[in-house]
Amino acid sequence: MTATGPVERYLDEMFDLLSGTGADGRRLLIEAEEHLAEAVAEGRARGLDDEAAERQAVDRFGAANTIARRVPGSSGTVRLSLRRLTIGVWALTGTALAWYGLSGALTWLLSWPWTRLLIATDRFGGHPMCSPPWIPPGEVDCVRLYQQNDFPTSYLPHLFIGGIGVVLVIALLILRRSTALGAPLWTPKRSVVGLVFAVPFGLAGVALVLEGIQGITLDVQYYTLGDLVGGLLAIAVSAVALRRAFRPGAPRLAARRPVTA
Amino acid sequence: MEIRGHLDLLLLSVLDNAGPVHGYAVITALRDSSEGAFDLPEGTVYPALQRLERAGLVASRWDETAARRRRVYELTDDGRRARAAKKQEWRGFVVGVQAVIGGLA
């Protein structure tokens, strides 16, 4: 049998599903391996190539979850899915919060020259920059906002939220390196995680960038910078997620899909 | 053909006819003697054999003499009695169904 062929992938999947089943699960795994080896040898004897013989053996053996759930104490697909979902939601939440915080902080930093310009002119309330399109519509007291260090937008909430996100991501990385949370049992499929990150971040990024561009064309400046910064960061996150999901060697959806009987 | 609910009888019968055999041979015998009529995922036979073993109807041991390590299964006395009872039950069921649907034709 090939090291990364259908049989090995199938046995890996079954091993995950049989977690917690003790002697019964261990015995089934050994028997499955022996059975598949024999079936592959039989397929080869009938003239099939290695890949075809392994695929046919796995197909005839049946879907791993169909068989594993017949073993008493099997964690089964539900518990396994919940574990992987927990890690996925944790990672997604941390990344989303970090993205939000970083976007806000970067926007604030990039708008800093404009704020300095406003201060340098020392004409609060009467300066053209203290009115639309530079600031949101409605009554705004530029002097008060400046004194509260809250101009043009508050950056502290962004830093706070972003900090929580970074802490979540770092905590997850540390726990996955030092505890059972790093085991395959708790590890979502790379391709699935990649898509779950790439799709919402990608869509949000494109929407924000388009809105930012629209802001430029409409000469509405107060949200343009924030939209462009947040949008470009989201697109970057999406691109990284896609790259990690589909880089050569990463397990793909099709390759890891359970084989149905 | 759906064999859910009848797998125990089929496995007990194969073991009764074939004697001590490993799982792969059980599946092959099941497929060959039914002439391919039973379309079951082969892997489901192993948990079923384990279940029968827990019920005391089948005994098993590792056979280390072959090139590959195999689990060999055989019927216990309780298994033979259970097989006979299930066979009787199945015959009664078939007779009843035939009476309702009107023979084999």
Tab-separated table of C-alpha atoms in Angstrom, chain A:
chain	number	residue	atom	x	y	z
A	1	MET	CA	0.000	0.000	0.000
A	2	THR	CA	1.253	3.497	-0.781
A	3	ALA	CA	2.167	5.771	2.117
A	4	THR	CA	-0.330	8.480	1.190
A	5	GLY	CA	-2.819	6.423	-0.786
A	6	PRO	CA	-6.547	5.916	-0.233
A	7	VAL	CA	-6.018	3.095	2.255
A	8	GLU	CA	-3.707	5.110	4.502
A	9	ARG	CA	-6.056	8.095	4.430
A	10	TYR	CA	-8.978	5.831	5.187
A	11	LEU	CA	-7.196	4.237	8.153
A	12	ASP	CA	-6.246	7.686	9.470
A	13	GLU	CA	-9.872	8.730	9.293
A	14	MET	CA	-11.037	5.569	11.019
A	15	PHE	CA	-8.389	5.993	13.718
A	16	ASP	CA	-9.808	9.438	14.515
A	17	LEU	CA	-13.355	8.106	14.591
A	18	LEU	CA	-12.453	5.200	16.863
A	19	SER	CA	-10.996	7.427	19.538
A	20	GLY	CA	-12.098	6.316	23.006
A	21	THR	CA	-13.243	2.867	21.934
A	22	GLY	CA	-10.384	1.014	23.646
A	23	ALA	CA	-9.689	-2.606	22.774
A	24	ASP	CA	-12.681	-2.960	20.443
A	25	GLY	CA	-11.577	0.002	18.357
A	26	ARG	CA	-7.941	-1.073	18.290
A	27	ARG	CA	-8.955	-4.543	17.156
A	28	LEU	CA	-11.220	-3.192	14.456
A	29	LEU	CA	-8.436	-0.948	13.174
A	30	ILE	CA	-6.023	-3.887	12.931
A	31	GLU	CA	-8.636	-6.009	11.190
A	32	ALA	CA	-9.496	-3.183	8.811
A	33	GLU	CA	-5.839	-2.783	7.906
A	34	GLU	CA	-5.415	-6.519	7.327
A	35	HIS	CA	-8.633	-6.731	5.353
A	36	LEU	CA	-7.702	-3.791	3.133
A	37	ALA	CA	-4.186	-5.186	2.542
A	38	GLU	CA	-5.708	-8.467	1.427
A	39	ALA	CA	-8.320	-6.757	-0.745
A	40	VAL	CA	-5.652	-4.577	-2.386
A	41	ALA	CA	-3.501	-7.647	-3.103
A	42	GLU	CA	-6.549	-9.320	-4.628
A	43	GLY	CA	-7.246	-6.245	-6.766
A	44	ARG	CA	-3.664	-6.166	-7.997
A	45	ALA	CA	-3.874	-9.853	-8.857
A	46	ARG	CA	-6.873	-8.988	-11.034
A	47	GLY	CA	-4.726	-6.502	-12.944
A	48	LEU	CA	-5.618	-3.232	-11.234
A	49	ASP	CA	-2.913	-0.653	-10.592
A	50	ASP	CA	-2.058	0.321	-7.009
A	51	GLU	CA	-4.302	3.386	-6.858
A	52	ALA	CA	-7.315	1.620	-8.392
A	53	ALA	CA	-6.859	-1.470	-6.208
A	54	GLU	CA	-6.717	0.636	-3.042
A	55	ARG	CA	-9.679	2.764	-4.046
A	56	GLN	CA	-11.796	-0.290	-4.812
A	57	ALA	CA	-10.810	-1.943	-1.530
A	58	VAL	CA	-11.780	1.166	0.426
A	59	ASP	CA	-15.047	1.581	-1.506
A	60	ARG	CA	-16.053	-1.995	-0.769
A	61	PHE	CA	-15.099	-1.725	2.881
A	62	GLY	CA	-17.626	1.060	3.424
A	63	ALA	CA	-17.635	4.584	4.819
A	64	ALA	CA	-15.426	4.900	7.899
A	65	ASN	CA	-18.116	6.608	9.963
A	66	THR	CA	-20.665	3.923	9.039
A	67	ILE	CA	-18.377	1.256	10.455
A	68	ALA	CA	-16.911	3.191	13.393
A	69	ARG	CA	-20.291	4.089	14.825
A	70	ARG	CA	-21.066	0.375	15.235
A	71	VAL	CA	-18.251	0.069	17.748
A	72	PRO	CA	-19.417	0.691	21.341
A	73	GLY	CA	-18.052	3.900	22.829
A	74	SER	CA	-17.115	5.350	19.470
A	75	SER	CA	-16.815	9.108	19.584
A	76	GLY	CA	-18.460	9.061	16.175
A	77	THR	CA	-18.708	11.905	13.764
A	78	VAL	CA	-20.857	14.156	15.961
A	79	ARG	CA	-18.373	14.448	18.833
A	80	LEU	CA	-15.478	14.658	16.421
A	81	SER	CA	-17.204	17.398	14.442
A	82	LEU	CA	-18.002	19.320	17.626
A	83	ARG	CA	-14.368	19.183	18.734
A	84	ARG	CA	-13.145	20.433	15.392
A	85	LEU	CA	-15.894	23.038	15.257
A	86	THR	CA	-14.793	24.359	18.666
A	87	ILE	CA	-11.230	24.862	17.463
A	88	GLY	CA	-12.435	26.409	14.203
A	89	VAL	CA	-14.779	28.856	15.942
A	90	TRP	CA	-12.043	29.750	18.433
A	91	ALA	CA	-9.544	30.478	15.653
A	92	LEU	CA	-12.106	32.368	13.576
A	93	THR	CA	-13.251	34.485	16.536
A	94	GLY	CA	-9.684	35.351	17.499
A	95	THR	CA	-8.764	36.249	13.939
A	96	ALA	CA	-11.913	38.323	13.402
A	97	LEU	CA	-11.339	40.308	16.610
A	98	ALA	CA	-7.659	40.812	15.797
A	99	TRP	CA	-8.587	41.950	12.298
A	100	TYR	CA	-11.162	44.407	13.631
A	101	GLY	CA	-8.755	45.818	16.201
A	102	LEU	CA	-5.840	46.062	13.805
A	103	SER	CA	-8.018	47.745	11.172
A	104	GLY	CA	-9.152	50.358	13.691
A	105	ALA	CA	-5.680	50.976	15.066
A	106	LEU	CA	-4.168	51.239	11.580
A	107	THR	CA	-6.904	53.591	10.466
A	108	TRP	CA	-6.252	55.767	13.474
A	109	LEU	CA	-2.524	55.773	12.818
A	110	LEU	CA	-2.961	56.608	9.142
A	111	SER	CA	-5.352	59.427	9.943
A	112	TRP	CA	-2.912	60.881	12.427
A	113	PRO	CA	-1.344	63.386	9.962
A	114	TRP	CA	-4.796	64.752	9.226
A	115	THR	CA	-5.453	65.149	12.949
A	116	ARG	CA	-2.143	66.930	13.383
A	117	LEU	CA	-3.033	69.240	10.514
A	118	LEU	CA	-6.317	70.048	12.180
A	119	ILE	CA	-4.529	70.819	15.449
A	120	ALA	CA	-1.885	72.897	13.730
A	121	THR	CA	-4.468	75.142	12.198
A	122	ASP	CA	-5.986	75.697	15.626
A	123	ARG	CA	-9.279	76.707	14.149
A	124	PHE	CA	-11.608	74.138	15.662
A	125	GLY	CA	-15.200	74.469	14.693
A	126	GLY	CA	-14.499	76.936	11.986
A	127	HIS	CA	-12.009	75.022	9.902
A	128	PRO	CA	-13.337	73.403	6.725
A	129	MET	CA	-11.870	70.080	7.825
A	130	CYS	CA	-14.184	69.998	10.834
A	131	SER	CA	-17.187	69.473	8.617
A	132	PRO	CA	-18.390	66.956	6.059
A	133	PRO	CA	-17.015	65.155	4.142
A	134	TRP	CA	-14.149	64.861	6.637
A	135	ILE	CA	-16.302	63.956	9.613
A	136	PRO	CA	-19.622	62.108	9.940
A	137	PRO	CA	-22.835	64.049	9.374
A	138	GLY	CA	-24.473	65.655	12.393
A	139	GLU	CA	-23.410	67.893	15.213
A	140	VAL	CA	-19.764	67.279	16.116
A	141	ASP	CA	-17.804	69.292	18.660
A	142	CYS	CA	-14.291	69.055	17.309
A	143	VAL	CA	-12.746	70.793	20.315
A	144	ARG	CA	-14.308	68.398	22.790
A	145	LEU	CA	-13.404	65.371	20.686
A	146	TYR	CA	-9.841	66.539	20.376
A	147	GLN	CA	-9.554	67.199	24.139
A	148	GLN	CA	-10.827	63.714	24.819
A	149	ASN	CA	-8.203	62.402	22.448
A	150	ASP	CA	-11.075	60.902	20.559
A	151	PHE	CA	-10.600	62.461	17.187
A	152	PRO	CA	-11.202	61.488	14.452
A	153	THR	CA	-12.248	58.141	15.945
A	154	SER	CA	-11.530	56.455	19.215
A	155	TYR	CA	-8.754	53.903	18.881
A	156	LEU	CA	-8.848	52.465	22.399
A	157	PRO	CA	-11.854	50.151	21.819
A	158	HIS	CA	-10.174	48.891	18.682
A	159	LEU	CA	-6.965	48.172	20.526
A	160	PHE	CA	-8.871	46.482	23.330
A	161	ILE	CA	-10.883	44.266	20.972
A	162	GLY	CA	-7.850	43.565	18.844
A	163	GLY	CA	-5.902	42.661	21.971
A	164	ILE	CA	-8.538	40.113	22.949
A	165	GLY	CA	-8.317	38.626	19.459
A	166	VAL	CA	-4.527	38.379	19.594
A	167	VAL	CA	-4.686	36.786	23.056
A	168	LEU	CA	-7.226	34.245	21.773
A	169	VAL	CA	-5.072	33.323	18.788
A	170	ILE	CA	-1.857	33.082	20.833
A	171	ALA	CA	-3.587	31.039	23.546
A	172	LEU	CA	-4.885	28.648	20.899
A	173	LEU	CA	-1.437	28.270	19.350
A	174	ILE	CA	0.171	27.587	22.742
A	175	LEU	CA	-2.513	25.113	23.789
A	176	ARG	CA	-2.311	23.276	20.484
A	177	ARG	CA	1.439	22.928	20.889
A	178	SER	CA	1.350	21.787	24.493
A	179	THR	CA	-1.924	19.871	24.969
A	180	ALA	CA	-4.190	17.353	23.277
A	181	LEU	CA	-5.878	20.235	21.464
A	182	GLY	CA	-3.133	19.869	18.864
A	183	ALA	CA	-4.053	16.255	18.108
A	184	PRO	CA	-5.740	15.330	14.804
A	185	LEU	CA	-8.864	14.619	16.823
A	186	TRP	CA	-9.181	18.343	17.493
A	187	THR	CA	-7.785	19.559	14.194
A	188	PRO	CA	-10.223	20.685	11.532
A	189	LYS	CA	-9.371	19.845	7.982
A	190	ARG	CA	-7.057	22.468	6.569
A	191	SER	CA	-9.100	22.886	3.412
A	192	VAL	CA	-12.340	23.397	5.349
A	193	VAL	CA	-10.757	25.934	7.692
A	194	GLY	CA	-9.237	27.712	4.725
A	195	LEU	CA	-12.602	28.111	3.050
A	196	VAL	CA	-14.355	29.141	6.288
A	197	PHE	CA	-11.786	31.911	6.724
A	198	ALA	CA	-11.391	32.842	3.078
A	199	VAL	CA	-15.041	33.235	2.092
A	200	PRO	CA	-16.325	35.646	4.805
A	201	PHE	CA	-13.088	37.628	4.962
A	202	GLY	CA	-12.880	37.754	1.183
A	203	LEU	CA	-16.478	38.916	0.736
A	204	ALA	CA	-16.219	41.456	3.564
A	205	GLY	CA	-12.919	42.713	2.175
A	206	VAL	CA	-14.263	43.238	-1.321
A	207	ALA	CA	-17.422	44.939	0.034
A	208	LEU	CA	-15.404	47.282	2.247
A	209	VAL	CA	-12.947	48.179	-0.487
A	210	LEU	CA	-15.795	48.902	-2.900
A	211	GLU	CA	-17.486	51.076	-0.303
A	212	GLY	CA	-14.186	52.855	0.320
A	213	ILE	CA	-13.753	53.513	-3.395
A	214	GLN	CA	-17.330	54.735	-3.551
A	215	GLY	CA	-16.512	57.083	-0.652
A	216	ILE	CA	-13.656	58.580	-2.666
A	217	THR	CA	-15.848	59.137	-5.718
A	218	LEU	CA	-18.574	60.716	-3.582
A	219	ASP	CA	-16.031	62.810	-1.742
A	220	VAL	CA	-17.151	61.271	1.561
A	221	GLN	CA	-13.929	60.988	3.462
A	222	TYR	CA	-14.849	59.988	6.986
A	223	TYR	CA	-15.321	56.295	6.327
A	224	THR	CA	-13.158	55.850	3.267
A	225	LEU	CA	-9.876	55.277	5.047
A	226	GLY	CA	-11.397	52.853	7.561
A	227	ASP	CA	-13.113	50.887	4.799
A	228	LEU	CA	-10.006	50.658	2.656
A	229	VAL	CA	-7.779	49.620	5.548
A	230	GLY	CA	-10.273	47.065	6.901
A	231	GLY	CA	-11.081	45.784	3.411
A	232	LEU	CA	-7.494	45.316	2.325
A	233	LEU	CA	-6.631	43.572	5.594
A	234	ALA	CA	-9.616	41.241	5.187
A	235	ILE	CA	-8.551	40.424	1.624
A	236	ALA	CA	-5.050	39.692	2.918
A	237	VAL	CA	-6.449	37.304	5.556
A	238	SER	CA	-8.573	35.641	2.874
A	239	ALA	CA	-5.606	35.233	0.539
A	240	VAL	CA	-3.442	33.712	3.286
A	241	ALA	CA	-6.257	31.302	4.231
A	242	LEU	CA	-6.707	30.209	0.613
A	243	ARG	CA	-2.979	29.745	0.161
A	244	ARG	CA	-2.714	27.603	3.266
A	245	ALA	CA	-5.773	25.569	2.305
A	246	PHE	CA	-4.742	24.694	-1.193
A	247	ARG	CA	-0.977	24.759	-1.131
A	248	PRO	CA	0.654	21.588	-2.516
A	249	GLY	CA	0.666	18.811	0.038
A	250	ALA	CA	-2.240	20.161	2.073
A	251	PRO	CA	-5.079	17.656	2.424
A	252	ARG	CA	-7.933	18.641	0.198
A	253	LEU	CA	-11.659	18.287	0.609
A	254	ALA	CA	-11.975	15.693	-2.108
A	255	ALA	CA	-9.019	13.697	-0.898
A	256	ARG	CA	-10.238	13.566	2.692
A	257	ARG	CA	-13.876	12.973	1.888
A	258	PRO	CA	-15.193	9.811	3.520
A	259	VAL	CA	-15.792	7.128	0.976
A	260	THR	CA	-19.423	6.155	0.861
A	261	ALA	CA	-20.407	2.561	0.578
